[in-house]
Amino acid sequence: MAHLSNRVNSLSESQTIAMARKSRELKAKGVDIISLSLGEPDFATPDVIKEFAKKAIDDNYSYYTHVSGYVELREAICEKFKRDNNLTYTADEIVVSTGAKQSIANAVLCLINEGDEVIVPAPFWVSYLEILKLAGGTPIIVNTGIESDFKITPEQLKKAITPKTRLLMISTPCNPTGSVYSKAELNALAEVIVQYPELYILSDEIYEHINFVGGHESFAQFDFIKDRVITINGVSKGFAMTGWRGGILAAPKWIAQACDKMQGQFTSATCSITQKAMHKAMQLDYNTYIKPMRDQFLKRRDLVLSLMKDIVGLKTNIPQGAFYVYPEISYYFGKSNGDYKITSGTDLSMYLLDVAHVALVPGAAFGEDNYIRFSYATSEDVLREALKRMKVALDALK
Ligand code: PMP
Ligand code: GLU
């Protein structure tokens, strides 16, 4: 490692990606692994999107575009924000990237200086802290807890703010807990934020369309703080387009321009064909194309929650969005099957991988090692088999 930079040496590998890699390696060796580690829809990208992208290839839409995405695409994104979220943005406030992950990195690299404090409610999505580390930001982690459905309260937020605080990073619907902030809850947080003019919000809304409680609520809807909100979205989750790599950032023009400049030195625009596919996605009718996938996720969530009732040591909230469950597992601490002794979520994940051949992600990746996360973005048959295997293995711990 002597010749690698301190920067990369200090970075942890993405645990979701690491678990996915481990399960792929075991599968390649012939082990019958069920992988519930990586969060991605198992559905195919809708045909209408694929057809539109194929035509773009045939039409030779193969040149560099504007770094932030071609203008008509950004206009279509503005129309989406108006139609779905009642948010008014103009094309110069939108930056299209290679995924929500890049959009988040752009925003953090543009807004955070060495030593700036960033409030991150835990559990948080796996990449937030590592991206912050790259920017030299200091994460201020606020633990939420299952009792409050893992949502940060206005009091907790206020207590965490110091003169150095620059950003709040939050996801709704939340990965890994599936918690969804209501309009009233966001409003209460916004009322605190408005008192601190130096404080910005990165609102990660990538799971917008996988919501079981009704309408999605955006932070940017509150006019009194909209000029400090960076809205992150994309096509990976709601449109089953993880591999296409299309992310969206909407923010005040000066932030969007900075992100365009940052992205212009790293990747330039995302793939021109992906942009065409995103353009189509922005225009799709929710009820025809997206709701059927969301309904499947809801059915699977209910199946998983009902199967989990038979497993004594998995304590969970009821996820209201996204496609993960995030059970608390400390019941198993100190227990053993003879070979494995469980003292953490990481131990339990390794045990379930080796013994039950089910891959999941330790809660440590999301800030708390007495939890595990698994994705239910797979078929009901696979989920039944996974939960059966987990029950046998977990019941064997004494
Ligand atoms: N934010 C959250 C909360 C996520 O779960 C993911 C999943 N990858 C991302 C951002 C990044 O998504 P993308 O595939 O668009 O980079
Ligand atoms: N967001 C997904 C997850 O949390 C994909 C993995 C990743 O991008 O790190 O599993």
Short mmCIF file of C-alpha atoms and ligand atoms in Angstrom, two decimals:
data_model
loop_
_atom_site.label_atom_id
_atom_site.label_comp_id
_atom_site.label_asym_id
_atom_site.label_seq_id
_atom_site.Cartn_x
_atom_site.Cartn_y
_atom_site.Cartn_z
CA MET A 1 0.00 0.00 0.00
CA ALA A 2 3.04 2.21 0.26
CA HIS A 3 2.42 3.99 -3.01
CA LEU A 4 -1.30 4.55 -2.72
CA SER A 5 -2.50 7.94 -1.60
CA ASN A 6 -3.51 8.54 2.00
CA ARG A 7 -6.84 9.54 0.52
CA VAL A 8 -7.68 6.13 -0.87
CA ASN A 9 -5.98 4.29 1.98
CA SER A 10 -8.28 6.01 4.44
CA LEU A 11 -11.35 5.05 2.43
CA SER A 12 -13.39 1.96 3.28
CA GLU A 13 -14.67 -0.22 0.48
CA SER A 14 -18.42 0.13 -0.04
CA GLN A 15 -19.81 -2.68 2.16
CA THR A 16 -22.84 -3.22 -0.02
CA ILE A 17 -20.60 -3.70 -3.03
CA ALA A 18 -18.14 -5.82 -1.01
CA MET A 19 -20.90 -8.20 0.11
CA ALA A 20 -22.21 -8.43 -3.46
CA ARG A 21 -18.70 -9.28 -4.64
CA LYS A 22 -18.27 -11.94 -1.95
CA SER A 23 -21.54 -13.60 -2.89
CA ARG A 24 -20.65 -13.51 -6.61
CA GLU A 25 -17.32 -15.20 -5.81
CA LEU A 26 -19.03 -17.92 -3.78
CA LYS A 27 -21.64 -18.41 -6.52
CA ALA A 28 -18.83 -18.80 -9.08
CA LYS A 29 -17.43 -21.60 -6.88
CA GLY A 30 -20.76 -23.37 -7.11
CA VAL A 31 -22.14 -22.38 -3.67
CA ASP A 32 -25.90 -21.83 -3.80
CA ILE A 33 -25.93 -18.29 -2.42
CA ILE A 34 -29.04 -16.16 -2.13
CA SER A 35 -27.91 -12.58 -2.37
CA LEU A 36 -30.01 -10.01 -0.54
CA SER A 37 -27.08 -7.67 -0.11
CA LEU A 38 -27.07 -5.21 -2.99
CA GLY A 39 -30.07 -2.93 -3.22
CA GLU A 40 -31.27 -3.04 -6.78
CA PRO A 41 -34.62 -3.81 -8.38
CA ASP A 42 -34.77 -7.24 -10.02
CA PHE A 43 -37.17 -5.90 -12.67
CA ALA A 44 -36.12 -5.21 -16.25
CA THR A 45 -35.98 -1.63 -17.45
CA PRO A 46 -39.39 -0.86 -19.07
CA ASP A 47 -39.41 -1.70 -22.80
CA VAL A 48 -40.45 1.81 -23.85
CA ILE A 49 -37.26 3.15 -22.30
CA LYS A 50 -35.13 0.50 -23.98
CA GLU A 51 -36.72 1.17 -27.38
CA PHE A 52 -36.08 4.89 -27.06
CA ALA A 53 -32.44 4.23 -26.16
CA LYS A 54 -32.01 1.76 -29.06
CA LYS A 55 -33.30 4.37 -31.46
CA ALA A 56 -30.82 6.88 -30.04
CA ILE A 57 -28.01 4.45 -30.83
CA ASP A 58 -29.27 4.01 -34.39
CA ASP A 59 -29.64 7.77 -34.77
CA ASN A 60 -25.97 8.13 -33.80
CA TYR A 61 -26.67 10.05 -30.65
CA SER A 62 -23.10 9.28 -29.75
CA TYR A 63 -21.35 12.58 -29.13
CA TYR A 64 -20.38 14.45 -26.00
CA THR A 65 -23.29 16.40 -24.60
CA HIS A 66 -23.38 19.39 -22.28
CA VAL A 67 -21.65 18.27 -19.03
CA SER A 68 -24.90 18.73 -17.07
CA GLY A 69 -26.94 16.78 -19.63
CA TYR A 70 -28.55 17.97 -22.85
CA VAL A 71 -30.97 20.84 -22.39
CA GLU A 72 -34.18 19.06 -23.43
CA LEU A 73 -33.43 16.33 -20.89
CA ARG A 74 -32.96 18.89 -18.14
CA GLU A 75 -36.19 20.57 -19.20
CA ALA A 76 -37.98 17.21 -18.98
CA ILE A 77 -36.54 16.79 -15.47
CA CYS A 78 -37.92 20.22 -14.54
CA GLU A 79 -41.32 19.11 -15.83
CA LYS A 80 -41.09 15.98 -13.72
CA PHE A 81 -40.30 18.05 -10.61
CA LYS A 82 -43.27 20.32 -11.35
CA ARG A 83 -45.66 17.45 -12.10
CA ASP A 84 -44.69 15.06 -9.30
CA ASN A 85 -43.36 17.30 -6.57
CA ASN A 86 -44.75 20.76 -7.31
CA LEU A 87 -41.17 22.09 -7.36
CA THR A 88 -40.13 24.80 -9.76
CA TYR A 89 -36.66 24.41 -11.20
CA THR A 90 -35.10 25.73 -14.38
CA ALA A 91 -32.75 23.76 -16.63
CA ASP A 92 -29.71 25.64 -15.33
CA GLU A 93 -30.48 24.35 -11.83
CA ILE A 94 -30.25 20.70 -12.91
CA VAL A 95 -27.12 18.56 -13.26
CA VAL A 96 -27.43 15.06 -14.69
CA SER A 97 -24.67 12.69 -13.58
CA THR A 98 -23.63 9.05 -13.69
CA GLY A 99 -25.87 8.21 -10.73
CA ALA A 100 -27.20 9.62 -7.48
CA LYS A 101 -23.87 8.56 -6.00
CA GLN A 102 -21.98 10.96 -8.26
CA SER A 103 -24.55 13.69 -7.65
CA ILE A 104 -23.96 13.34 -3.90
CA ALA A 105 -20.18 13.38 -4.40
CA ASN A 106 -20.46 16.49 -6.61
CA ALA A 107 -22.50 18.34 -4.01
CA VAL A 108 -20.29 17.38 -1.08
CA LEU A 109 -17.06 18.18 -2.92
CA CYS A 110 -18.48 21.55 -3.93
CA LEU A 111 -19.85 22.59 -0.53
CA ILE A 112 -17.59 21.08 2.10
CA ASN A 113 -14.19 22.33 3.19
CA GLU A 114 -11.73 20.59 5.49
CA GLY A 115 -13.17 20.60 9.01
CA ASP A 116 -16.71 21.60 8.08
CA GLU A 117 -19.25 19.66 10.08
CA VAL A 118 -21.95 17.62 8.39
CA ILE A 119 -24.88 16.20 10.32
CA VAL A 120 -25.68 12.65 9.31
CA PRO A 121 -28.58 10.94 11.06
CA ALA A 122 -27.81 7.25 11.68
CA PRO A 123 -28.53 4.83 10.22
CA PHE A 124 -27.29 6.44 7.03
CA TRP A 125 -26.60 5.23 3.54
CA VAL A 126 -23.24 3.52 3.28
CA SER A 127 -21.45 5.99 0.98
CA TYR A 128 -22.26 9.25 2.80
CA LEU A 129 -19.41 9.02 5.31
CA GLU A 130 -16.79 7.92 2.80
CA ILE A 131 -17.69 10.72 0.39
CA LEU A 132 -17.49 13.15 3.31
CA LYS A 133 -14.10 11.75 4.22
CA LEU A 134 -12.83 12.48 0.70
CA ALA A 135 -13.98 16.08 1.06
CA GLY A 136 -12.34 16.45 4.49
CA GLY A 137 -15.70 17.03 6.19
CA THR A 138 -16.33 16.00 9.78
CA PRO A 139 -19.41 13.81 10.14
CA ILE A 140 -21.55 14.52 13.18
CA ILE A 141 -23.55 11.36 13.56
CA VAL A 142 -26.90 11.62 15.28
CA ASN A 143 -28.32 8.28 16.37
CA THR A 144 -32.04 8.01 15.87
CA GLY A 145 -33.30 4.58 16.98
CA ILE A 146 -36.11 2.20 16.23
CA GLU A 147 -38.49 3.93 18.73
CA SER A 148 -38.59 7.08 16.59
CA ASP A 149 -38.83 5.02 13.37
CA PHE A 150 -35.20 6.06 12.81
CA LYS A 151 -36.10 9.69 12.10
CA ILE A 152 -34.10 12.62 13.40
CA THR A 153 -36.19 14.99 15.53
CA PRO A 154 -36.00 18.80 15.36
CA GLU A 155 -34.57 18.79 18.92
CA GLN A 156 -31.81 16.35 17.96
CA LEU A 157 -31.00 18.41 14.87
CA LYS A 158 -30.84 21.66 16.82
CA LYS A 159 -28.57 20.11 19.44
CA ALA A 160 -26.13 18.87 16.79
CA ILE A 161 -25.70 22.25 15.06
CA THR A 162 -22.54 24.26 15.81
CA PRO A 163 -21.03 27.30 14.07
CA LYS A 164 -19.09 24.86 11.88
CA THR A 165 -22.15 22.97 10.59
CA ARG A 166 -22.60 23.29 6.85
CA LEU A 167 -24.77 20.38 5.72
CA LEU A 168 -27.42 17.88 6.74
CA MET A 169 -27.39 14.63 4.71
CA ILE A 170 -30.59 12.67 4.82
CA SER A 171 -32.54 10.17 2.72
CA THR A 172 -36.31 9.84 2.48
CA PRO A 173 -37.45 7.13 1.86
CA CYS A 174 -34.43 6.02 3.87
CA ASN A 175 -31.87 3.41 2.95
CA PRO A 176 -31.47 1.25 5.10
CA THR A 177 -34.59 1.67 7.30
CA GLY A 178 -37.35 2.38 4.77
CA SER A 179 -38.53 5.28 6.95
CA VAL A 180 -40.42 8.01 5.13
CA TYR A 181 -40.59 11.56 6.48
CA SER A 182 -44.05 13.13 6.39
CA LYS A 183 -44.60 16.72 5.28
CA ALA A 184 -45.08 17.79 8.91
CA GLU A 185 -41.83 16.10 9.96
CA LEU A 186 -39.87 17.76 7.15
CA ASN A 187 -41.48 21.09 7.93
CA ALA A 188 -40.44 20.82 11.58
CA LEU A 189 -36.83 20.15 10.51
CA ALA A 190 -36.99 23.02 8.00
CA GLU A 191 -38.12 25.36 10.81
CA VAL A 192 -34.88 24.58 12.62
CA ILE A 193 -32.72 24.81 9.49
CA VAL A 194 -34.05 28.24 8.54
CA GLN A 195 -32.52 29.66 11.72
CA TYR A 196 -29.00 28.78 10.53
CA PRO A 197 -28.25 30.55 7.23
CA GLU A 198 -24.98 28.64 6.74
CA LEU A 199 -26.68 25.24 6.87
CA TYR A 200 -27.58 23.38 3.65
CA ILE A 201 -29.54 20.18 3.15
CA LEU A 202 -28.70 17.32 0.88
CA SER A 203 -32.03 15.58 0.47
CA ASP A 204 -31.51 12.17 -1.11
CA GLU A 205 -34.83 11.23 -2.69
CA ILE A 206 -33.65 8.38 -4.93
CA TYR A 207 -36.38 6.06 -3.54
CA GLU A 208 -39.16 8.59 -4.23
CA HIS A 209 -41.23 6.14 -6.27
CA ILE A 210 -40.91 3.24 -3.85
CA ASN A 211 -43.20 4.67 -1.22
CA PHE A 212 -46.00 2.73 0.50
CA VAL A 213 -47.60 5.59 2.43
CA GLY A 214 -48.77 7.85 -0.35
CA GLY A 215 -47.28 11.01 -1.77
CA HIS A 216 -43.58 11.70 -1.67
CA GLU A 217 -42.59 14.83 0.24
CA SER A 218 -39.54 16.86 -0.81
CA PHE A 219 -37.49 19.13 1.42
CA ALA A 220 -37.38 21.72 -1.36
CA GLN A 221 -41.15 22.30 -1.15
CA PHE A 222 -40.61 24.75 1.74
CA ASP A 223 -39.96 28.06 0.03
CA PHE A 224 -38.30 29.53 3.10
CA ILE A 225 -35.37 27.08 2.77
CA LYS A 226 -35.52 26.05 -0.92
CA ASP A 227 -32.43 28.12 -1.73
CA ARG A 228 -30.46 25.85 0.59
CA VAL A 229 -31.73 22.47 -0.58
CA ILE A 230 -29.86 20.12 -2.89
CA THR A 231 -32.32 17.52 -4.12
CA ILE A 232 -30.84 14.23 -5.26
CA ASN A 233 -32.80 11.84 -7.43
CA GLY A 234 -32.20 9.49 -10.34
CA VAL A 235 -33.50 6.57 -12.35
CA SER A 236 -31.75 3.61 -10.68
CA LYS A 237 -34.45 2.56 -8.23
CA GLY A 238 -37.88 3.72 -9.42
CA PHE A 239 -37.26 2.83 -13.07
CA ALA A 240 -35.15 -0.32 -12.57
CA MET A 241 -32.16 1.28 -14.29
CA THR A 242 -29.26 0.72 -11.89
CA GLY A 243 -26.76 -0.21 -14.59
CA TRP A 244 -27.54 2.70 -16.89
CA ARG A 245 -26.00 5.17 -14.45
CA GLY A 246 -28.22 8.21 -14.45
CA GLY A 247 -28.41 10.61 -11.51
CA ILE A 248 -30.11 13.96 -10.98
CA LEU A 249 -29.19 16.94 -8.83
CA ALA A 250 -31.44 19.98 -8.50
CA ALA A 251 -30.13 22.98 -6.59
CA PRO A 252 -29.77 26.77 -6.72
CA LYS A 253 -27.93 27.80 -9.87
CA TRP A 254 -24.64 28.66 -8.14
CA ILE A 255 -24.45 25.17 -6.66
CA ALA A 256 -25.51 23.51 -9.93
CA GLN A 257 -22.82 25.47 -11.78
CA ALA A 258 -20.18 24.39 -9.28
CA CYS A 259 -21.26 20.75 -9.67
CA ASP A 260 -21.10 21.11 -13.47
CA LYS A 261 -17.53 22.40 -13.10
CA MET A 262 -16.58 19.56 -10.73
CA GLN A 263 -18.14 16.91 -12.95
CA GLY A 264 -16.49 18.45 -16.01
CA GLN A 265 -13.10 17.52 -14.54
CA PHE A 266 -14.06 13.99 -13.50
CA THR A 267 -16.46 12.28 -15.88
CA SER A 268 -18.05 14.94 -18.11
CA ALA A 269 -21.65 14.12 -18.92
CA THR A 270 -23.05 10.66 -18.36
CA CYS A 271 -23.47 8.39 -21.39
CA SER A 272 -25.47 10.07 -24.19
CA ILE A 273 -27.68 6.99 -24.64
CA THR A 274 -28.38 6.86 -20.91
CA GLN A 275 -29.50 10.48 -21.12
CA LYS A 276 -31.99 9.55 -23.84
CA ALA A 277 -33.25 6.67 -21.68
CA MET A 278 -33.60 9.05 -18.72
CA HIS A 279 -35.52 11.49 -20.91
CA LYS A 280 -38.08 8.79 -21.66
CA ALA A 281 -38.20 7.75 -18.00
CA MET A 282 -39.06 11.32 -16.97
CA GLN A 283 -42.14 11.18 -19.20
CA LEU A 284 -43.52 7.78 -18.18
CA ASP A 285 -46.95 7.49 -16.67
CA TYR A 286 -46.57 6.49 -13.01
CA ASN A 287 -49.65 4.25 -12.87
CA THR A 288 -48.75 2.31 -16.00
CA TYR A 289 -45.05 1.79 -15.54
CA ILE A 290 -43.90 2.50 -12.01
CA LYS A 291 -46.74 1.65 -9.68
CA PRO A 292 -46.80 -2.04 -10.72
CA MET A 293 -43.18 -2.36 -9.54
CA ARG A 294 -43.93 -0.43 -6.35
CA ASP A 295 -46.91 -2.73 -5.70
CA GLN A 296 -44.69 -5.78 -6.05
CA PHE A 297 -42.25 -4.31 -3.56
CA LEU A 298 -45.10 -3.74 -1.11
CA LYS A 299 -46.26 -7.37 -1.46
CA ARG A 300 -42.74 -8.57 -0.86
CA ARG A 301 -42.33 -6.31 2.15
CA ASP A 302 -45.47 -7.77 3.69
CA LEU A 303 -44.30 -11.30 2.94
CA VAL A 304 -40.91 -10.68 4.54
CA LEU A 305 -42.42 -9.03 7.62
CA SER A 306 -44.81 -11.93 8.11
CA LEU A 307 -42.04 -14.54 7.72
CA MET A 308 -39.85 -12.58 10.13
CA LYS A 309 -42.48 -12.92 12.84
CA ASP A 310 -41.39 -16.57 13.16
CA ILE A 311 -37.80 -15.60 13.83
CA VAL A 312 -37.53 -14.65 17.45
CA GLY A 313 -34.47 -12.38 17.40
CA LEU A 314 -35.26 -10.04 14.50
CA LYS A 315 -36.82 -6.80 15.76
CA THR A 316 -37.84 -4.36 13.05
CA ASN A 317 -39.75 -1.20 12.25
CA ILE A 318 -42.27 -1.33 9.42
CA PRO A 319 -40.48 0.10 6.39
CA GLN A 320 -42.71 2.58 4.55
CA GLY A 321 -40.57 2.84 1.44
CA ALA A 322 -37.41 1.67 -0.39
CA PHE A 323 -36.87 -2.12 -0.43
CA TYR A 324 -34.93 -3.01 2.69
CA VAL A 325 -35.58 -4.36 6.15
CA TYR A 326 -33.21 -3.39 8.91
CA PRO A 327 -33.74 -5.64 11.91
CA GLU A 328 -32.10 -5.19 15.29
CA ILE A 329 -30.37 -8.45 16.17
CA SER A 330 -28.77 -8.04 19.62
CA TYR A 331 -30.90 -10.99 20.85
CA TYR A 332 -28.23 -13.21 19.31
CA PHE A 333 -25.27 -11.56 21.03
CA GLY A 334 -23.37 -14.10 23.13
CA LYS A 335 -25.09 -17.00 21.37
CA SER A 336 -23.22 -19.65 19.39
CA ASN A 337 -23.75 -22.73 17.26
CA GLY A 338 -20.49 -24.25 18.46
CA ASP A 339 -18.34 -22.89 15.62
CA TYR A 340 -19.50 -19.27 15.44
CA LYS A 341 -19.97 -16.93 18.36
CA ILE A 342 -22.12 -13.88 17.64
CA THR A 343 -21.07 -10.56 19.12
CA SER A 344 -22.11 -8.12 16.36
CA GLY A 345 -24.14 -7.64 13.22
CA THR A 346 -20.96 -8.27 11.26
CA ASP A 347 -20.57 -11.69 12.94
CA LEU A 348 -24.19 -12.50 12.25
CA SER A 349 -23.88 -11.52 8.57
CA MET A 350 -20.80 -13.73 8.15
CA TYR A 351 -22.57 -16.57 9.96
CA LEU A 352 -25.63 -16.29 7.71
CA LEU A 353 -23.41 -16.14 4.62
CA ASP A 354 -21.35 -19.20 5.58
CA VAL A 355 -24.04 -21.35 7.18
CA ALA A 356 -27.34 -20.29 5.56
CA HIS A 357 -25.75 -19.12 2.30
CA VAL A 358 -27.73 -15.90 2.49
CA ALA A 359 -25.78 -12.70 1.82
CA LEU A 360 -26.83 -9.51 3.60
CA VAL A 361 -25.09 -6.38 4.85
CA PRO A 362 -23.94 -5.77 8.45
CA GLY A 363 -25.55 -2.76 10.09
CA ALA A 364 -22.04 -1.39 10.70
CA ALA A 365 -22.07 -0.23 7.08
CA PHE A 366 -24.93 2.08 8.02
CA GLY A 367 -23.51 3.15 11.37
CA GLU A 368 -24.82 0.54 13.83
CA ASP A 369 -23.43 -2.96 14.30
CA ASN A 370 -26.38 -4.39 16.20
CA TYR A 371 -28.44 -4.45 13.02
CA ILE A 372 -28.37 -6.24 9.68
CA ARG A 373 -29.87 -5.07 6.40
CA PHE A 374 -31.35 -7.15 3.70
CA SER A 375 -33.01 -6.21 0.46
CA TYR A 376 -36.35 -7.68 -0.59
CA ALA A 377 -35.96 -6.61 -4.23
CA THR A 378 -36.21 -10.18 -5.42
CA SER A 379 -38.94 -12.75 -6.14
CA GLU A 380 -41.30 -14.06 -3.47
CA ASP A 381 -39.98 -17.61 -3.97
CA VAL A 382 -36.41 -16.50 -3.37
CA LEU A 383 -37.49 -14.50 -0.31
CA ARG A 384 -39.35 -17.51 1.12
CA GLU A 385 -36.30 -19.71 0.66
CA ALA A 386 -33.96 -17.05 2.13
CA LEU A 387 -36.10 -16.54 5.21
CA LYS A 388 -36.44 -20.32 5.67
CA ARG A 389 -32.67 -20.71 5.60
CA MET A 390 -32.20 -17.78 7.95
CA LYS A 391 -34.70 -19.19 10.43
CA VAL A 392 -32.95 -22.58 10.55
CA ALA A 393 -29.55 -20.96 11.04
CA LEU A 394 -30.73 -18.39 13.59
CA ASP A 395 -32.72 -20.93 15.61
CA ALA A 396 -29.54 -23.03 15.83
CA LEU A 397 -27.81 -20.28 17.83
CA LYS A 398 -28.02 -21.11 21.53
N1 PMP B 1 -28.56 7.11 -2.34
C1 PMP B 1 -29.10 6.04 -1.74
C2 PMP B 1 -29.83 6.22 -0.47
C3 PMP B 1 -28.97 4.77 -2.34
O1 PMP B 1 -29.49 3.70 -1.74
C4 PMP B 1 -28.29 4.64 -3.55
C5 PMP B 1 -28.17 3.26 -4.13
N2 PMP B 1 -27.21 2.99 -4.96
C6 PMP B 1 -27.74 5.80 -4.13
C7 PMP B 1 -27.88 7.01 -3.49
C8 PMP B 1 -26.96 5.78 -5.41
O2 PMP B 1 -27.77 5.45 -6.48
P1 PMP B 1 -27.25 5.47 -7.99
O3 PMP B 1 -27.37 4.09 -8.48
O4 PMP B 1 -28.16 6.41 -8.71
O5 PMP B 1 -25.84 5.97 -7.96
N1 GLU B 2 -27.74 1.66 -2.99
C1 GLU B 2 -27.59 0.24 -3.11
C2 GLU B 2 -27.38 -0.34 -1.74
O1 GLU B 2 -27.39 0.36 -0.78
C3 GLU B 2 -26.54 -0.12 -4.12
C4 GLU B 2 -25.14 -0.27 -3.63
C5 GLU B 2 -24.28 0.93 -3.77
O2 GLU B 2 -24.46 1.72 -4.68
O3 GLU B 2 -23.40 1.05 -2.91
O4 GLU B 2 -27.24 -1.52 -1.62
#
